[in-house]
Coordinates of C-alpha atoms in Angstrom, one line a residue:
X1 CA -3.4 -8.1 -15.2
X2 CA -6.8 -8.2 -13.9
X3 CA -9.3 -5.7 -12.8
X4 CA -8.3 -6.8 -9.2
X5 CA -4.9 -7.1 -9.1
X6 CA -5.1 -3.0 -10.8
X7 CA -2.5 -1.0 -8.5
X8 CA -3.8 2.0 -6.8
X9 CA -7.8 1.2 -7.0
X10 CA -10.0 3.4 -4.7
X11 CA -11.1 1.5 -1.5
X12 CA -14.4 3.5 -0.3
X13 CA -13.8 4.3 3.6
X14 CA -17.0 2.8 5.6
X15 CA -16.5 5.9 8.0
X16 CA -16.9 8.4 5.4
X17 CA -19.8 6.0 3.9
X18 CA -21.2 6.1 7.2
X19 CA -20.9 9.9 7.1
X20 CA -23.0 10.1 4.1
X21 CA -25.7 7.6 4.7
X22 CA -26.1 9.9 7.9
X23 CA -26.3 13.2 5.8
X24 CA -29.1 11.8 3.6
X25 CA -30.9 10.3 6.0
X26 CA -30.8 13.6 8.3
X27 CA -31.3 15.9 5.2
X28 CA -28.9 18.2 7.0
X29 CA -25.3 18.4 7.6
X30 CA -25.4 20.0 11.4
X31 CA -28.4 17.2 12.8
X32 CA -25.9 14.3 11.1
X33 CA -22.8 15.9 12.8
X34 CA -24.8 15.5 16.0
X35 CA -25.7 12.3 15.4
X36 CA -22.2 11.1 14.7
X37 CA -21.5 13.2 18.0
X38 CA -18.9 14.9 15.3
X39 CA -18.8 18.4 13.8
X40 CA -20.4 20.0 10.5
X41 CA -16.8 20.8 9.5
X42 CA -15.9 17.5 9.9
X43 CA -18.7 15.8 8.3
X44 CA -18.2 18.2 5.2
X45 CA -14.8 17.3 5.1
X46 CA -15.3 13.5 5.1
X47 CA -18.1 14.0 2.3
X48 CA -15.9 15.8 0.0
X49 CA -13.4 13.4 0.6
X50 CA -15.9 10.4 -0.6
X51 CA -17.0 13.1 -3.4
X52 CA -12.7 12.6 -4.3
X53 CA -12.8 8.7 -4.4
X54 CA -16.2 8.9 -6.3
X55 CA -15.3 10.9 -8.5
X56 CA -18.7 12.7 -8.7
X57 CA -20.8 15.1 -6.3
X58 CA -22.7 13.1 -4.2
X59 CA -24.8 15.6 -2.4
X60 CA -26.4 18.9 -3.0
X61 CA -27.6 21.4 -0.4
X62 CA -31.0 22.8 -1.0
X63 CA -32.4 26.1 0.6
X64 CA -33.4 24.2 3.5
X65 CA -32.2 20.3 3.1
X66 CA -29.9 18.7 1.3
X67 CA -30.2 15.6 -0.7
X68 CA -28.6 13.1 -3.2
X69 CA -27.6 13.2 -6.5
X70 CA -28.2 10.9 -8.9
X71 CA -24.8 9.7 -8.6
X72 CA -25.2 10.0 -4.7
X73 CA -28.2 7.8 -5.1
X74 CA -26.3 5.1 -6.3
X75 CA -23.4 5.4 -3.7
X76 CA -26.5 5.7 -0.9
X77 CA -27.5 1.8 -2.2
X78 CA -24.4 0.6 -1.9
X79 CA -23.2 2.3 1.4
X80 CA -26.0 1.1 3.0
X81 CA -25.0 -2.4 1.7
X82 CA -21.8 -2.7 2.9
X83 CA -22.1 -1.2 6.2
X84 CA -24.8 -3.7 7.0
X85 CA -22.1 -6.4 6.2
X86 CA -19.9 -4.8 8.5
X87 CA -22.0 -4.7 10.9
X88 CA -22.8 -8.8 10.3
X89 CA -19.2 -9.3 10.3
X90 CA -18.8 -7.8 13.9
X91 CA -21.6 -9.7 14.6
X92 CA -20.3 -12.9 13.7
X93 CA -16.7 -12.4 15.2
X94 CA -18.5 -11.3 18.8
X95 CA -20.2 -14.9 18.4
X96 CA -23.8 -13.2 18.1
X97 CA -26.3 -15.5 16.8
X98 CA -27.4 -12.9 14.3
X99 CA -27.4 -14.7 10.7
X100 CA -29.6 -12.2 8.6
X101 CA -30.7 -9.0 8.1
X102 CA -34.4 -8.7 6.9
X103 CA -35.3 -5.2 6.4
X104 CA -38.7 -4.5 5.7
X105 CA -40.9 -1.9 4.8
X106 CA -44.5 -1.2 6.0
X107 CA -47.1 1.8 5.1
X108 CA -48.4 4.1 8.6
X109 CA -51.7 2.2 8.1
X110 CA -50.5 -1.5 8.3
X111 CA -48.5 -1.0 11.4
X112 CA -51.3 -2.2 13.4
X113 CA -51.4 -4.7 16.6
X114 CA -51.7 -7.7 14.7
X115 CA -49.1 -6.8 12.3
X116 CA -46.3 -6.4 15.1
X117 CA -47.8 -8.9 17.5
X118 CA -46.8 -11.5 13.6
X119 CA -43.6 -9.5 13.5
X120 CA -42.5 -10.0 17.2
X121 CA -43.6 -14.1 17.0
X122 CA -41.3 -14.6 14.0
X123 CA -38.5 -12.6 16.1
X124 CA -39.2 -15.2 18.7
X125 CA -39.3 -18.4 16.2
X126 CA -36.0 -16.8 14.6
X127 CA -34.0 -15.8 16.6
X128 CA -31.1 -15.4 14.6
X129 CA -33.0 -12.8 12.3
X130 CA -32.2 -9.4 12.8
X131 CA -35.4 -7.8 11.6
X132 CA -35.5 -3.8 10.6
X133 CA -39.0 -2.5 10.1
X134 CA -39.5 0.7 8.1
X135 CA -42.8 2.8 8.2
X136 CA -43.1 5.3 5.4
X137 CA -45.1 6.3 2.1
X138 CA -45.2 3.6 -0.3
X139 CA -43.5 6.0 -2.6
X140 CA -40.7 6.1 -0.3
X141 CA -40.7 2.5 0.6
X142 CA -40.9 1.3 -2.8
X143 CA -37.8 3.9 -3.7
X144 CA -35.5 2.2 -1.2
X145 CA -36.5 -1.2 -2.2
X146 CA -35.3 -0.1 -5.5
X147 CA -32.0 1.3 -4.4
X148 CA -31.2 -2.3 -2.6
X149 CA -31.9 -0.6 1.0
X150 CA -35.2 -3.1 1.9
X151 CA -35.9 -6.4 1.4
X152 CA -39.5 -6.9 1.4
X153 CA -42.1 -3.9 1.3
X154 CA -45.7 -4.5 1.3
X155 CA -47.0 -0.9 -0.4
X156 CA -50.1 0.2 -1.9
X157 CA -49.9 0.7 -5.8
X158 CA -52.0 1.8 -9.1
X159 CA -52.9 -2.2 -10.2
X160 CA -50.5 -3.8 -12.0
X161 CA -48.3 -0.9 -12.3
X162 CA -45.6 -3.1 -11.0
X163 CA -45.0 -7.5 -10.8
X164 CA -45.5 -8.4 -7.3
X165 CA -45.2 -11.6 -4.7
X166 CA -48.8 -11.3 -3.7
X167 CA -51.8 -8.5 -4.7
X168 CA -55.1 -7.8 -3.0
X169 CA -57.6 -5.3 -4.4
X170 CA -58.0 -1.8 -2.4
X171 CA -61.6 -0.8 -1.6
X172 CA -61.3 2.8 -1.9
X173 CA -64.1 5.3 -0.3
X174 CA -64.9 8.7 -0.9
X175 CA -64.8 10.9 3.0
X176 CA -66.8 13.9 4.3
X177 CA -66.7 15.0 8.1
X178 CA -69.8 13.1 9.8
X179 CA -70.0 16.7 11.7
X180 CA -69.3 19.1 9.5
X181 CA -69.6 18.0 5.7
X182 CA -67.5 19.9 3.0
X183 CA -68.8 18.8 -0.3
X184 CA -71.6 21.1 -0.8
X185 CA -69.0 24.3 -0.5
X186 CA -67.8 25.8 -3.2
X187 CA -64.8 25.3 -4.5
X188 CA -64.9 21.7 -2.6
X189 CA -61.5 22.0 -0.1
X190 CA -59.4 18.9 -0.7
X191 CA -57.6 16.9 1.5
X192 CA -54.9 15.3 0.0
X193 CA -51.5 13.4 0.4
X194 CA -48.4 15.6 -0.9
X195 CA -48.0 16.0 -5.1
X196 CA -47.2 12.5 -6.8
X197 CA -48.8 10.7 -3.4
X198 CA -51.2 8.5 -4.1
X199 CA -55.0 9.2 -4.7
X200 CA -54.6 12.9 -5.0
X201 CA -54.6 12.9 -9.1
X202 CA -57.8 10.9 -8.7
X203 CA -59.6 13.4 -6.7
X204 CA -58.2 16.2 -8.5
X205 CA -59.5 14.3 -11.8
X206 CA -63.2 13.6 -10.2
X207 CA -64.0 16.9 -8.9
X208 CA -63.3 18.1 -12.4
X209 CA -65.5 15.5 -13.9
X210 CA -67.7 16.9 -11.8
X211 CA -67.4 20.6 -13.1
X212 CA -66.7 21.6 -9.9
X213 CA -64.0 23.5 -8.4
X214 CA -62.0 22.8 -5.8
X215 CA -58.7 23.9 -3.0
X216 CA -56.2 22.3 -1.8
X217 CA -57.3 22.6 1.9
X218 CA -55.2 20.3 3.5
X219 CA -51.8 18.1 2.9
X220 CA -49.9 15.6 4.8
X221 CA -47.9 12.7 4.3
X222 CA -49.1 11.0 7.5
X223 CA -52.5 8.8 6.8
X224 CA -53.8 10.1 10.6
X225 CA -53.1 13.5 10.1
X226 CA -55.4 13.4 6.5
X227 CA -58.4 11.5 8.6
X228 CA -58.6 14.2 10.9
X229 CA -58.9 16.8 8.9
X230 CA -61.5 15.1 6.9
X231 CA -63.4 14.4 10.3
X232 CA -62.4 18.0 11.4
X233 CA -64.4 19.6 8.5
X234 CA -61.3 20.5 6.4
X235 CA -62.3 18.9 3.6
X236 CA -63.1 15.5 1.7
X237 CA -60.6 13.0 0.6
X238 CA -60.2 9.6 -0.7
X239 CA -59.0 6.7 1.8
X240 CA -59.4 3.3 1.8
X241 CA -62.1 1.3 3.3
X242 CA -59.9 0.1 6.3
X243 CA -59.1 3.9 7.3
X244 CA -62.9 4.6 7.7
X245 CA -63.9 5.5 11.1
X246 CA -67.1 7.1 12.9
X247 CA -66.1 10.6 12.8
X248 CA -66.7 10.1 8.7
X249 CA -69.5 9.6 6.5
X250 CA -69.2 8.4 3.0
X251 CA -69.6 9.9 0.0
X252 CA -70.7 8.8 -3.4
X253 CA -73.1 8.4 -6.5
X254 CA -75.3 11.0 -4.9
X255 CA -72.9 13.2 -4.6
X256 CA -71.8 12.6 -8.3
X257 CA -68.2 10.9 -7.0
X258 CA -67.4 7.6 -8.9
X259 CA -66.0 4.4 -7.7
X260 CA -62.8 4.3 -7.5
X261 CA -60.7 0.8 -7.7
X262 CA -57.8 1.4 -9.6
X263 CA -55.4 0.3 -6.5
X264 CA -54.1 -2.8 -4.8
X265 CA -52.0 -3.6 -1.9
X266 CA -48.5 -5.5 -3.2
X267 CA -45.9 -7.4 -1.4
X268 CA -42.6 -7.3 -3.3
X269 CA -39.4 -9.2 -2.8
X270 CA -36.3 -10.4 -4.6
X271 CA -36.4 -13.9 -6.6
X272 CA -32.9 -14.1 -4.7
X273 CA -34.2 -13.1 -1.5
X274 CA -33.2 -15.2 1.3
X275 CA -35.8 -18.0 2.3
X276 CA -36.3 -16.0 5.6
X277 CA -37.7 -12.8 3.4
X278 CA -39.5 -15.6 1.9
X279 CA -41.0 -17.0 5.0
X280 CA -42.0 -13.8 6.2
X281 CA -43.6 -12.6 2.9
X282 CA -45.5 -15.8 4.1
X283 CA -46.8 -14.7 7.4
X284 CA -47.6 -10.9 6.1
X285 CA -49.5 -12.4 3.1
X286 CA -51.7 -14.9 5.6
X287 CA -52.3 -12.3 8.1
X288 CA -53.8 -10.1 5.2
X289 CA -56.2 -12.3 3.9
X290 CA -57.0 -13.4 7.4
X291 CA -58.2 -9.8 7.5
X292 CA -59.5 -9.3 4.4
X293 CA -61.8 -12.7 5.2
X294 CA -63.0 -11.2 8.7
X295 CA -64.2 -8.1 7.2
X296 CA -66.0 -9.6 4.3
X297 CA -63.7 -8.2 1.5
X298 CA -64.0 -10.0 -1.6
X299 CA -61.9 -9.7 -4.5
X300 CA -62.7 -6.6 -6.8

């Protein structure tokens, strides 16, 4: 007998995947319950009742969230799989002209005009793609490509840390308010993107070079809310070139800060990925250098 024709093999309910997905993505049992215009009771119910099938805990509550396990992490993947291919099959039966799903992830600070101005033209030359943009960390974004949940991410990386479609070099600057400057206080208050975000270890690192010391004024995971607190007088920071604006001066060697080019921007897809992904790893990779040219930026 094979693994298939097995008697009594657990079939995974899409509902109570859906249940789950919603939990995660919510961090919190009673905003998913609303969402799924259900109860908490109810949700809980249906996620210990995928916890049975699995044959693992899936989630753990927190003091004040809840998130996956590892175990959950894998289910997550999966779910999210599988509900998209319900979703296509409904499609397809209702005689939609949907074909393919291309999910893609972006950082805040490429979601510019030009980028959705590309993204709404290959909608319009495409019609049948059904494209699902993501904005996010690259932490995050680069986590859910991982888990099968995007596509085709463009994220900002340490160089080389990872093989990628396409990589352009990431001029990185050092930022002081242009109204009220930071670095001559003592310790120097940092502004910074949450622990294991990137750039903070290397402004921790040069401020100690440095034999200075230093605060951590200031965190956010949002790229606006760091530049104004940097142009606020909060503190200094590390940003790249492109995030620059007037309310900023630069630092540098007479400050003692080094140069910092240790990062690059990567777009990342499958070798399986559909041709679609493909095209439109394309069109993001053009536009960038199209940018790249206009300002001058050379390769580092």
């Amino acid at each position: 007998m094979t693994a298939s024709e097995k008697p009594n093999r657990a079939l995974f309910d899409l509902d109570l995947l859906r249940a789950m997905v919603m939990v995660a993505d919510c961090a919190s049992f009673t905003t998913a319950a609303a969402r799924l215009h259900s109860t908490q009771s109810t949700i809980s119910q249906k996620i210990r009742r995928l916890e049975e099938v699995a044959g693992h805990p899936l989630l753990v509550r927190g003091n004040r969230d809840v998130h996956p396990t590892d175990a959950g992490e894998i289910v997550l993947g999966h779910a999210r799989q599988l509900l998209a291919l319900n979703d296509q099959l409904l499609e397809a039966l209702a005689g939609t002209t949907v074909a393919v799903t291309v999910r893609l992830g972006v950082p805040e600070d490429f979601v510019s005009a030009a980028t959705t101005q590309l993204l709404g033209a290959f909608n319009r030359e495409h019609p049948q793609v059904k494209l699902e943009v993501t904005s996010g960390l690259s932490r995050d974004l680069a986590h859910g490509y991982d888990h099968g949940e995007l596509d085709l991410i463009l994220v900002k990386q340490r160089r080389h840390s990872r093989a990628a479609v396409a990589c352009w070099p990431e001029t990185m600057v050092w930022i002081d308010s242009a109204r009220n400057g930071c670095i001559g206080l003592d310790p120097v208050p940092l502004v910074t993107f949450p622990p294991r975000g990137l750039y903070r270890d290397d402004i921790i690192d040069a401020i100690e070079a440095l034999g200075r010391r230093w605060r951590i004024s200031f965190t956010s995971s949002s790229l606006s809310g760091i530049q104004g607190a940097v142009a606020d007088g909060m503190g200094i920071s590390l940003l790249p070139a492109r995030a620059l604006s007037r309310e900023h001066t630069v630092l540098g060697a007479e400050q003692g800060l080094p140069p910092i080019d240790t990062f690059e921007i990567a777009l990342l897809h499958r070798a399986t990925a559909d041709p679609l992904v493909k095209m439109l790893a394309m069109r993001l990779g053009e536009l960038l250098n199209h940018e790249r040219a206009s300002k001058n930026v050379t390769p580092a």
